[in-house]
Coordinates of C-alpha atoms and ligand atoms in Angstrom, one line a residue:
Chain A
M1 CA 0.0 0.0 0.1
R2 CA 1.1 3.4 -0.7
I3 CA -0.1 6.8 1.0
G4 CA 0.7 10.2 -0.9
V5 CA 0.9 13.2 1.2
C6 CA 0.7 16.8 -0.4
I7 CA 2.3 19.7 1.4
K8 CA 2.5 23.4 0.7
Q9 CA 5.1 25.7 1.9
V10 CA 3.6 28.9 3.2
P11 CA 4.8 32.1 4.8
D12 CA 5.2 31.7 8.7
T13 CA 1.9 33.6 9.9
D14 CA 4.2 35.3 12.5
S15 CA 6.1 36.8 9.5
H16 CA 6.1 40.3 9.0
L17 CA 4.0 40.8 5.8
R18 CA 5.0 43.5 3.3
I19 CA 3.2 44.1 -0.1
A20 CA 5.7 44.0 -2.9
D21 CA 6.2 46.9 -5.1
S22 CA 4.0 45.2 -7.9
G23 CA 1.1 45.5 -5.4
R24 CA 0.1 42.0 -6.7
E25 CA 1.7 39.7 -4.1
I26 CA 3.6 39.7 -0.9
D27 CA 7.2 40.6 -0.8
D28 CA 8.9 37.4 -0.5
S29 CA 12.6 38.5 0.1
D30 CA 12.5 38.2 4.0
L31 CA 9.9 35.7 4.8
N32 CA 10.2 32.7 7.0
W33 CA 8.7 29.7 5.1
V34 CA 7.0 26.7 6.9
I35 CA 4.8 23.6 6.0
S36 CA 1.2 24.9 6.2
S37 CA -0.2 23.7 9.6
C38 CA -3.0 21.4 8.4
D39 CA -0.7 19.9 5.9
L40 CA 1.5 18.9 8.9
C41 CA -1.5 17.2 10.5
A42 CA -2.2 15.4 7.1
L43 CA 1.5 14.0 7.2
E44 CA 1.2 13.0 10.9
E45 CA -1.9 11.2 10.1
G46 CA -0.1 9.4 7.3
L47 CA 2.4 8.3 9.7
L48 CA 0.0 7.2 12.2
L49 CA -1.9 5.1 9.6
A50 CA 1.4 3.5 8.7
E51 CA 2.2 2.8 12.2
A52 CA -1.0 1.3 13.0
Q53 CA -0.7 -1.2 9.8
V54 CA 2.6 -2.2 11.3
S55 CA 1.3 -2.8 14.8
R56 CA -1.3 -5.2 13.3
G57 CA 1.2 -7.1 11.7
E58 CA 0.9 -5.7 8.3
E59 CA 3.5 -4.5 5.8
R60 CA 4.2 -0.7 6.5
P61 CA 2.5 1.3 3.7
E62 CA 5.3 3.5 1.8
L63 CA 4.9 7.1 2.4
V64 CA 5.4 9.7 -0.5
V65 CA 5.4 13.3 0.1
F66 CA 4.7 15.7 -2.9
S67 CA 5.2 19.5 -3.0
L68 CA 4.9 21.9 -5.9
G69 CA 6.9 25.1 -6.0
P70 CA 10.3 26.9 -6.4
P71 CA 13.4 25.5 -5.1
R72 CA 12.9 26.6 -1.6
V73 CA 10.1 23.9 -1.1
E74 CA 12.7 21.3 -1.1
E75 CA 13.4 22.4 2.5
A76 CA 9.9 21.6 3.3
L77 CA 10.2 18.1 1.6
R78 CA 13.3 17.5 3.7
K79 CA 11.6 18.4 6.9
A80 CA 8.6 15.9 5.9
L81 CA 11.4 13.1 5.3
A82 CA 12.9 13.8 8.7
L83 CA 9.3 13.4 10.2
G84 CA 9.1 10.0 8.8
A85 CA 8.0 10.2 5.0
D86 CA 10.1 7.5 2.9
R87 CA 10.6 9.5 -0.3
A88 CA 9.7 13.0 -1.9
V89 CA 8.7 14.4 -5.1
H90 CA 9.4 18.0 -5.8
L91 CA 7.1 19.3 -8.7
A92 CA 9.4 21.9 -10.2
G93 CA 10.3 23.7 -13.2
E94 CA 9.3 27.1 -14.8
A95 CA 6.0 25.7 -16.6
L96 CA 4.6 24.7 -13.3
Q97 CA 5.1 28.2 -11.6
G98 CA 2.3 30.8 -11.2
G99 CA -0.8 28.5 -11.2
D100 CA -3.7 28.4 -8.9
A101 CA -5.6 25.6 -7.2
L102 CA -6.8 24.4 -10.8
A103 CA -3.4 24.4 -12.1
D104 CA -1.5 23.0 -9.3
G105 CA -4.3 20.4 -8.5
C106 CA -3.7 19.2 -12.1
A107 CA 0.1 19.0 -11.8
L108 CA -0.3 17.2 -8.4
A109 CA -2.9 14.8 -9.8
A110 CA -0.4 13.8 -12.8
A111 CA 2.4 13.3 -10.2
L112 CA 0.2 11.2 -7.8
A113 CA -1.1 9.1 -10.7
K114 CA 2.3 8.1 -11.8
V115 CA 3.3 6.8 -8.4
H116 CA -0.1 5.1 -7.8
C117 CA -1.2 6.0 -4.3
D118 CA -4.0 4.1 -2.6
L119 CA -4.9 7.1 -0.3
V120 CA -4.0 10.8 -0.7
L121 CA -3.9 13.0 2.2
T122 CA -3.6 16.8 2.1
G123 CA -4.3 19.7 4.6
A124 CA -8.0 21.0 4.7
Q125 CA -6.7 24.4 3.6
S126 CA -3.5 26.4 3.2
D127 CA -2.6 29.0 5.8
D128 CA -1.9 31.5 2.9
L129 CA -4.6 31.4 0.4
G130 CA -7.1 29.2 2.3
Q131 CA -9.0 28.2 -0.7
A132 CA -9.5 24.5 0.4
A133 CA -9.7 23.7 -3.5
T134 CA -6.5 21.9 -4.3
P135 CA -7.6 18.5 -2.8
A136 CA -10.9 18.5 -4.5
V137 CA -9.4 19.3 -8.0
I138 CA -6.9 16.4 -7.4
A139 CA -9.9 14.1 -6.6
E140 CA -11.9 15.3 -9.6
I141 CA -9.2 14.8 -12.0
L142 CA -8.1 11.3 -10.5
G143 CA -11.8 10.5 -10.5
V144 CA -11.9 9.2 -7.0
P145 CA -13.9 10.0 -3.9
Y146 CA -13.1 12.9 -1.6
A147 CA -13.8 14.2 1.9
W148 CA -13.1 17.5 3.4
L149 CA -12.5 18.4 7.0
V150 CA -11.5 14.9 7.9
M151 CA -11.3 14.5 11.9
A152 CA -10.8 10.7 11.9
V153 CA -9.4 8.1 9.3
E154 CA -9.7 4.2 9.7
L155 CA -8.5 1.7 7.0
D156 CA -10.6 -1.4 6.7
S157 CA -8.7 -4.5 7.2
R158 CA -8.8 -5.2 3.4
K159 CA -7.6 -1.8 2.7
Q160 CA -10.3 -1.5 0.1
S161 CA -12.1 1.4 1.8
V162 CA -11.7 3.9 4.5
R163 CA -14.0 5.1 7.2
V164 CA -13.7 8.8 8.0
V165 CA -15.5 11.2 10.3
R166 CA -15.7 14.7 8.8
E167 CA -16.7 18.1 10.6
L168 CA -19.9 19.8 9.6
E169 CA -21.1 23.1 10.9
G170 CA -22.7 23.3 14.4
G171 CA -20.7 20.9 15.9
M172 CA -22.0 17.9 13.9
N173 CA -19.9 15.2 12.4
E174 CA -20.6 13.0 9.3
V175 CA -19.4 9.4 9.2
L176 CA -18.6 8.3 5.7
R177 CA -17.2 5.3 3.9
L178 CA -15.0 5.9 0.9
D179 CA -13.7 3.5 -1.7
L180 CA -10.0 3.5 -2.1
P181 CA -8.2 5.1 -3.9
A182 CA -9.6 8.4 -2.3
V183 CA -8.3 11.8 -1.4
L184 CA -8.8 13.1 2.3
A185 CA -8.2 16.6 3.4
I186 CA -7.4 16.6 6.9
Q187 CA -8.6 19.1 9.5
A188 CA -6.4 20.8 12.1
G189 CA -7.0 19.4 15.6
I190 CA -7.2 15.7 14.3
N191 CA -4.0 14.8 15.8
K192 CA -0.9 16.6 17.4
P193 CA 1.9 16.6 14.8
R194 CA 5.4 15.2 16.0
F195 CA 8.6 17.0 16.0
A196 CA 11.4 15.7 14.0
S197 CA 14.2 13.9 16.0
L198 CA 18.0 14.3 15.4
R199 CA 17.9 10.6 14.0
G200 CA 15.1 11.4 11.7
T201 CA 16.9 14.7 10.5
L202 CA 20.1 12.8 9.8
Q203 CA 18.2 9.9 8.0
S204 CA 16.3 12.3 5.8
R205 CA 19.5 13.2 4.1
R206 CA 19.8 9.8 2.6
K207 CA 16.2 9.4 1.5
P208 CA 15.3 10.0 -2.1
L209 CA 13.9 13.2 -3.2
H210 CA 13.4 13.7 -6.9
R211 CA 12.2 16.1 -9.3
E212 CA 9.0 15.9 -11.4
D213 CA 8.6 18.5 -14.2
C214 CA 5.1 17.0 -15.4
S215 CA 6.2 17.2 -18.8
G216 CA 3.8 14.5 -19.8
V217 CA 0.8 17.0 -19.0
D218 CA -0.4 19.4 -21.7
A219 CA 1.3 22.6 -20.8
G220 CA -1.9 24.7 -21.1
L221 CA -3.3 23.0 -17.9
V222 CA -0.6 23.7 -15.4
G223 CA 1.1 26.6 -14.1
A224 CA 0.1 30.2 -15.1
A225 CA -1.4 29.0 -18.3
G226 CA -3.6 26.5 -16.6
A227 CA -4.7 28.9 -14.0
G228 CA -8.3 29.9 -13.9
T229 CA -7.7 33.0 -12.0
E230 CA -5.2 35.9 -11.6
T231 CA -4.4 38.2 -8.6
E232 CA -4.9 41.6 -9.5
S233 CA -3.9 43.2 -6.4
V234 CA -3.1 42.5 -2.7
S235 CA -3.9 45.0 0.1
L236 CA -4.3 45.6 3.7
P237 CA -7.9 45.0 4.8
P238 CA -10.3 47.8 5.2
A239 CA -9.4 49.7 8.5
G240 CA -12.8 48.4 10.2
A241 CA -16.2 49.3 11.0
G242 CA -15.0 52.7 12.2
G243 CA -16.7 51.7 15.5
V244 CA -16.9 53.6 18.6
V245 CA -14.1 53.0 21.1
I246 CA -14.8 53.4 24.7
E247 CA -11.7 53.7 26.8
G248 CA -10.1 55.1 29.9
V249 CA -13.3 55.5 31.8
S250 CA -14.7 53.4 34.8
A251 CA -16.5 50.2 34.2
E252 CA -19.8 51.7 35.2
A253 CA -19.4 54.8 33.0
A254 CA -18.3 52.5 29.9
A255 CA -21.4 50.2 30.7
E256 CA -23.8 53.2 30.7
E257 CA -22.3 54.7 27.5
L258 CA -22.6 51.4 25.9
L259 CA -26.1 50.7 26.7
A260 CA -27.1 54.3 25.7
H261 CA -25.6 53.5 22.2
L262 CA -27.3 50.0 22.0
E263 CA -30.5 51.7 22.9
R264 CA -30.2 54.1 20.0
E265 CA -29.2 51.3 17.6
A266 CA -32.4 49.4 19.0
A267 CA -30.2 46.6 19.7
L268 CA -31.5 45.8 23.1
Chain B
M1 CA -21.4 32.3 -12.9
V2 CA -22.4 29.7 -10.3
L3 CA -22.5 30.9 -6.7
L4 CA -22.7 29.0 -3.8
P5 CA -22.3 29.6 -0.1
H6 CA -19.1 28.8 1.4
T7 CA -20.4 26.0 3.7
Y8 CA -18.7 22.8 4.8
Q9 CA -21.0 20.9 2.4
S10 CA -20.8 22.9 -0.7
A11 CA -17.2 24.1 -0.3
E12 CA -16.5 20.4 -0.4
Y13 CA -17.9 19.9 -4.0
A14 CA -17.6 23.2 -5.5
P15 CA -14.1 22.9 -6.9
R16 CA -15.0 19.7 -8.4
L17 CA -17.9 21.3 -10.0
A18 CA -15.5 23.8 -11.4
V19 CA -13.1 21.4 -12.9
R20 CA -16.1 19.4 -14.6
L21 CA -17.4 22.6 -16.1
G22 CA -14.2 24.0 -17.1
A23 CA -14.8 26.9 -15.0
A24 CA -12.4 29.4 -12.9
Y25 CA -12.9 28.6 -9.1
V26 CA -12.7 31.3 -6.4
A27 CA -13.5 30.4 -2.8
S28 CA -14.9 32.4 0.1
V29 CA -15.2 35.7 -1.5
S30 CA -16.4 38.6 0.5
S31 CA -17.3 41.1 -2.3
A32 CA -17.8 41.1 -6.1
T33 CA -17.2 44.2 -8.5
L34 CA -18.0 44.5 -12.2
D35 CA -16.1 47.4 -13.5
A36 CA -17.3 49.6 -16.4
G37 CA -15.7 47.4 -18.9
G38 CA -17.6 44.6 -17.5
V39 CA -14.7 42.9 -15.9
L40 CA -15.5 40.8 -12.9
S41 CA -13.5 40.5 -9.9
F42 CA -13.9 39.1 -6.5
S43 CA -12.3 40.3 -3.0
R44 CA -11.2 37.5 -0.5
A45 CA -9.2 37.4 2.6
I46 CA -5.8 35.8 2.4
L47 CA -3.0 34.8 4.9
Q48 CA -5.3 34.4 7.8
A49 CA -7.3 37.7 7.1
R50 CA -4.2 39.9 7.3
L51 CA -4.5 40.8 3.9
R52 CA -7.1 41.0 1.1
A53 CA -6.7 40.0 -2.5
E54 CA -8.5 41.1 -5.6
V55 CA -9.0 38.0 -7.8
R56 CA -9.9 38.0 -11.5
P57 CA -11.3 34.9 -13.2
K58 CA -9.7 34.3 -16.5
R59 CA -12.3 32.2 -17.9
R60 CA -15.8 32.8 -19.1
L61 CA -17.5 30.6 -16.6
V62 CA -16.8 30.9 -12.8
V63 CA -17.6 28.9 -9.8
A64 CA -17.4 31.0 -6.6
T65 CA -18.3 30.3 -3.1
V66 CA -19.6 33.4 -0.7
Q67 CA -18.3 33.9 2.6
I68 CA -21.2 33.4 5.0
G69 CA -22.1 36.7 6.5
A70 CA -20.3 38.7 4.0
F71 CA -23.6 40.3 2.8
G72 CA -26.3 41.5 5.1
G73 CA -29.6 39.9 4.8
H74 CA -32.1 41.6 2.3
D75 CA -36.0 41.4 2.3
P76 CA -37.1 38.7 0.2
V77 CA -37.5 39.7 -3.5
E78 CA -40.5 38.5 -5.3
L79 CA -39.4 36.5 -8.3
P80 CA -41.6 34.6 -10.9
E81 CA -41.4 31.1 -10.0
R82 CA -39.8 29.0 -12.7
V83 CA -39.2 25.2 -12.0
F84 CA -36.6 23.2 -14.2
E85 CA -36.8 19.7 -14.5
V86 CA -33.5 18.1 -13.9
G87 CA -33.2 14.6 -15.3
R88 CA -31.6 12.1 -12.9
P89 CA -28.0 11.3 -14.0
A90 CA -27.8 7.8 -15.4
D91 CA -24.7 6.8 -13.3
V92 CA -26.3 7.6 -9.8
E93 CA -27.4 4.0 -9.5
R94 CA -24.0 2.5 -9.7
H95 CA -22.0 1.3 -6.8
R96 CA -21.6 4.1 -4.4
E97 CA -17.9 5.0 -3.9
R98 CA -18.7 7.6 -1.2
E99 CA -21.4 6.6 1.2
I100 CA -22.7 8.5 4.1
L101 CA -23.1 6.2 7.0
G102 CA -24.6 8.6 9.6
R103 CA -24.3 11.8 11.4
E104 CA -23.5 12.3 14.9
A105 CA -23.8 15.4 17.1
A106 CA -20.4 16.3 18.7
G107 CA -22.3 17.4 21.7
A108 CA -25.9 17.6 23.3
G109 CA -28.4 20.0 21.8
G110 CA -30.4 22.7 23.5
V111 CA -28.7 25.8 22.3
D112 CA -30.3 27.8 19.4
L113 CA -27.2 30.1 18.4
P114 CA -28.3 30.5 14.6
G115 CA -31.7 31.5 15.7
A116 CA -30.7 33.8 18.5
E117 CA -31.5 37.5 18.3
R118 CA -28.7 38.3 20.9
I119 CA -25.4 36.3 21.8
V120 CA -22.9 37.0 24.3
T121 CA -19.6 35.0 23.8
A122 CA -16.9 33.9 26.3
G123 CA -13.5 33.9 24.7
R124 CA -10.4 32.4 26.3
G125 CA -9.9 35.8 28.0
V126 CA -12.6 35.0 30.4
G127 CA -9.8 33.0 32.1
G128 CA -11.2 29.7 33.0
P129 CA -14.3 27.3 33.5
D130 CA -15.4 29.0 36.8
E131 CA -15.2 32.3 35.2
V132 CA -17.6 31.7 32.3
S133 CA -20.3 32.8 34.5
V134 CA -19.5 36.3 33.9
A135 CA -20.6 35.6 30.3
A136 CA -23.4 33.4 31.2
D137 CA -24.8 36.3 33.7
L138 CA -24.5 39.0 31.0
A139 CA -26.3 36.7 28.5
S140 CA -29.3 36.0 30.9
A141 CA -29.6 39.7 31.8
L142 CA -29.7 40.4 27.7
D143 CA -32.1 37.5 27.2
A144 CA -29.1 36.3 24.9
E145 CA -27.7 32.9 24.2
L146 CA -24.3 32.0 25.4
G147 CA -21.6 31.7 22.6
A148 CA -17.9 30.4 23.0
S149 CA -14.7 30.6 21.0
R150 CA -13.0 27.3 20.0
P151 CA -10.3 27.3 22.9
V152 CA -13.0 27.8 25.3
V153 CA -14.8 24.6 24.0
D154 CA -11.4 22.7 23.4
N155 CA -10.6 23.4 27.1
G156 CA -13.8 21.9 28.1
W157 CA -15.1 25.2 29.7
L158 CA -18.4 25.0 27.7
P159 CA -20.0 22.3 25.4
R160 CA -19.1 22.2 21.7
E161 CA -22.6 23.2 20.8
H162 CA -21.9 26.7 22.2
Q163 CA -19.0 27.4 19.8
V164 CA -19.2 30.2 17.2
G165 CA -16.9 30.4 14.1
S166 CA -16.1 28.4 11.0
S167 CA -16.0 25.2 12.6
G168 CA -18.8 26.1 15.0
H169 CA -21.9 28.0 14.4
I170 CA -22.3 30.7 12.0
V171 CA -24.5 33.2 13.3
A172 CA -25.7 37.0 12.4
P173 CA -27.8 38.1 15.4
N174 CA -28.9 41.6 16.1
L175 CA -26.4 42.1 18.9
Y176 CA -23.1 40.1 19.4
V177 CA -21.0 40.8 22.5
A178 CA -17.7 39.3 22.3
L179 CA -15.9 39.0 25.9
G180 CA -12.2 38.4 25.7
V181 CA -12.1 37.2 22.1
S182 CA -9.3 38.2 20.1
G183 CA -10.8 38.0 16.9
S184 CA -9.2 35.3 14.6
I185 CA -10.5 34.7 11.1
Q186 CA -12.1 31.6 12.0
H187 CA -14.1 33.3 14.9
L188 CA -14.9 36.4 12.6
M189 CA -16.2 34.1 9.9
G190 CA -18.9 32.8 12.4
M191 CA -20.1 36.2 13.5
S192 CA -19.1 39.2 11.4
G193 CA -22.4 39.4 9.7
S194 CA -23.9 40.3 13.0
R195 CA -25.8 43.6 12.9
V196 CA -24.2 45.4 15.9
I197 CA -21.0 43.9 17.2
V198 CA -19.7 44.8 20.8
A199 CA -16.3 43.8 22.0
V200 CA -14.6 44.0 25.3
N201 CA -11.0 43.3 25.3
R202 CA -8.2 44.7 27.2
D203 CA -5.8 44.7 24.3
P204 CA -6.5 47.8 22.1
E205 CA -4.7 46.1 19.2
A206 CA -7.0 43.0 19.1
P207 CA -8.3 42.5 15.7
I208 CA -11.7 41.9 17.1
F209 CA -11.9 45.6 17.3
S210 CA -11.6 46.0 13.4
V211 CA -15.2 44.5 13.2
A212 CA -16.8 45.8 16.3
H213 CA -19.2 48.7 16.1
Y214 CA -18.7 49.5 20.0
G215 CA -15.3 48.6 21.5
I216 CA -14.6 48.6 25.1
V217 CA -10.9 48.6 26.1
A218 CA -11.0 47.5 29.5
D219 CA -10.9 44.2 31.7
L220 CA -14.1 42.2 30.9
H221 CA -14.2 41.2 34.5
D222 CA -15.0 44.8 35.6
V223 CA -17.3 45.8 32.4
A224 CA -19.4 42.5 32.0
P225 CA -20.7 42.6 35.6
A226 CA -21.2 46.2 35.5
L227 CA -23.6 45.8 32.3
T228 CA -25.3 43.0 34.0
R229 CA -26.0 45.0 37.0
L230 CA -27.2 47.9 34.9
L231 CA -29.4 45.6 32.8
L232 CA -31.1 44.0 35.8
A233 CA -31.8 47.2 37.5
R234 CA -33.6 48.4 34.3
R235 CA -36.0 45.4 34.3
P236 CA -39.5 46.3 34.9
G237 CA -40.9 44.7 38.1
Ligands
FAD1 C1 -9.3 25.0 11.0 C2 -9.5 26.0 12.3 C3 -11.0 26.1 12.6 C4 -11.1 27.0 13.7 N1 -12.4 27.3 14.0 C5 -12.7 28.1 15.0 C6 -14.1 28.4 15.4 O1 -14.9 28.1 14.8 N2 -14.2 29.4 16.4 C7 -13.3 29.8 17.1 O2 -13.6 30.8 17.8 N3 -12.1 29.6 16.6 C8 -11.6 28.6 15.7 N4 -10.3 28.3 15.6 C9 -9.3 29.0 16.6 C10 -8.9 30.4 16.1 O3 -7.8 30.3 15.3 C11 -8.2 31.1 17.4 O4 -7.4 30.1 18.0 C12 -9.5 31.3 18.4 O5 -10.6 31.9 17.8 C13 -9.0 32.2 19.5 O6 -9.9 32.2 20.5 P1 -10.0 33.4 21.6 O7 -10.2 34.7 20.8 O8 -11.0 33.0 22.6 O9 -8.6 33.3 22.4 P2 -7.2 34.3 22.0 O10 -6.9 34.5 20.8 O11 -6.2 33.5 23.2 O12 -7.8 35.6 22.7 C14 -8.1 36.1 24.0 C15 -8.4 37.5 24.1 O13 -8.9 37.9 25.3 C16 -8.2 39.2 25.7 N5 -8.3 39.1 27.1 C17 -7.6 38.3 28.0 N6 -7.9 38.5 29.2 C18 -8.9 39.6 29.3 C19 -9.5 40.3 30.4 N7 -9.3 39.9 31.7 N8 -10.4 41.2 29.9 C20 -10.5 41.5 28.5 N9 -9.8 40.9 27.6 C21 -9.1 39.8 27.9 C22 -6.9 39.1 25.2 O14 -6.4 40.3 25.0 C23 -7.1 38.4 23.7 O15 -7.4 39.3 22.7 C24 -10.0 27.4 14.5 C25 -8.7 27.2 14.2 C26 -8.5 26.4 13.0 C27 -7.3 26.3 12.6

């Protein structure tokens, strides 16, 4: 059995964000890059599934990690190898850059299909663009079932299907059975991602990391050419509701003032 | 253009629909503009709401999901009724590769947050399980339902059904009072459509103030009891 995990490298959310001079993207000259938080949970879930198979006396599934992006994403792939993935595929090359979720999902689907994964895990949504679209696009292109916001995963003993629990709104969960192969987008909170050990880091240097340029895919479907959207501009959010601020007075005075406002607003 | 609400149900299949239709896909938009030249663009939050992006579809057909609460409610518009007969796709009968086995509540019921006129929410800033009562007391003085941010629920201070936010309830009451809530994107997604938003937070930089109509920069343990006392004193009888 083989499990594919797709990870995205994103700016650390604590990074200082500056808008580039072009006004169309963030200035990436001085950013700290990390693996998107839900993607780390997806990798952890893959590792836990592999370990569960081993403890049942089964063969350990192979864990292959995929990432698309410029050369810096090799650092994210090395980290995934240090955490326990067996090998890594870097979707690299000029033709793959500048895509959106449709284009990147298409490239990832092609790379995943080449490797024949029984189960594909991704994060529920990236910490940067947060569209939650790439895993669904992969599933659609591969023509396999998909579940989003997955909070529990259990392989059936014959490894032909998977039982998942997914979050719904309002504190409801849905229990699903999906035939394999399938794509699951993992929600934060499902597990607590481990830290890399020194031994893992040392071993990761010897693990295979190879480049994939997706040259077999129609160039019009990937990268900037395959994108369905383009970002026109990036800006700071609007300053806010321009609300009334009550500050520096006693709690009683603040409470009186607020209630007077709320009465005028007919909010009481 | 195909517009869908950005719910946990529709946002799951909407990108698949876009692929199948050969359409562009834009998720969770908060506004749309059509310029004089007829060019459509969408605005959406990126990088955990720290920035906004204007996104332009490059294809004629677009599938977009709309962030819940981004648009205030309007009075219903009378439209002529038109019923479209949709044939049943032939392959529905075949073996189901994805089957719903059931639904389970993550907690007990009894809280009607989405239907509430007023909500008072306890954030992590209330401090602990025994301090949630400051929010509960204010809620009862306001005839409001009691809400919670996710950490309050994850810590077990209140049951899951009180949670407001992207993974809890999406609400848009007449009045929303946030006590000790910082204003993360996931929380804002659940309540930013409320008509009047009040925030009590001792940090003047807390992002919740960017959506609050009335912000009190103070310790909630002073302000909330003062509000409760005033409201109770005003009650007739
Ligand atoms: C996929 C995902 C889904 C999520 N879904 C949700 C969701 O549905 N709902 C949700 O709420 N979160 C959700 N979260 C979590 C979210 O990211 C934040 O962590 C969370 O909203 C923060 O909760 P908080 O504001 O209560 O706590 P904090 O961010 O810790 O804020 C506490 C605030 O209280 C203030 N404070 C402290 N003491 C006082 C005092 N005495 N008086 C006044 N103010 C005080 C502080 O200044 C601070 O601003 C989700 C996260 C992820 C990754």
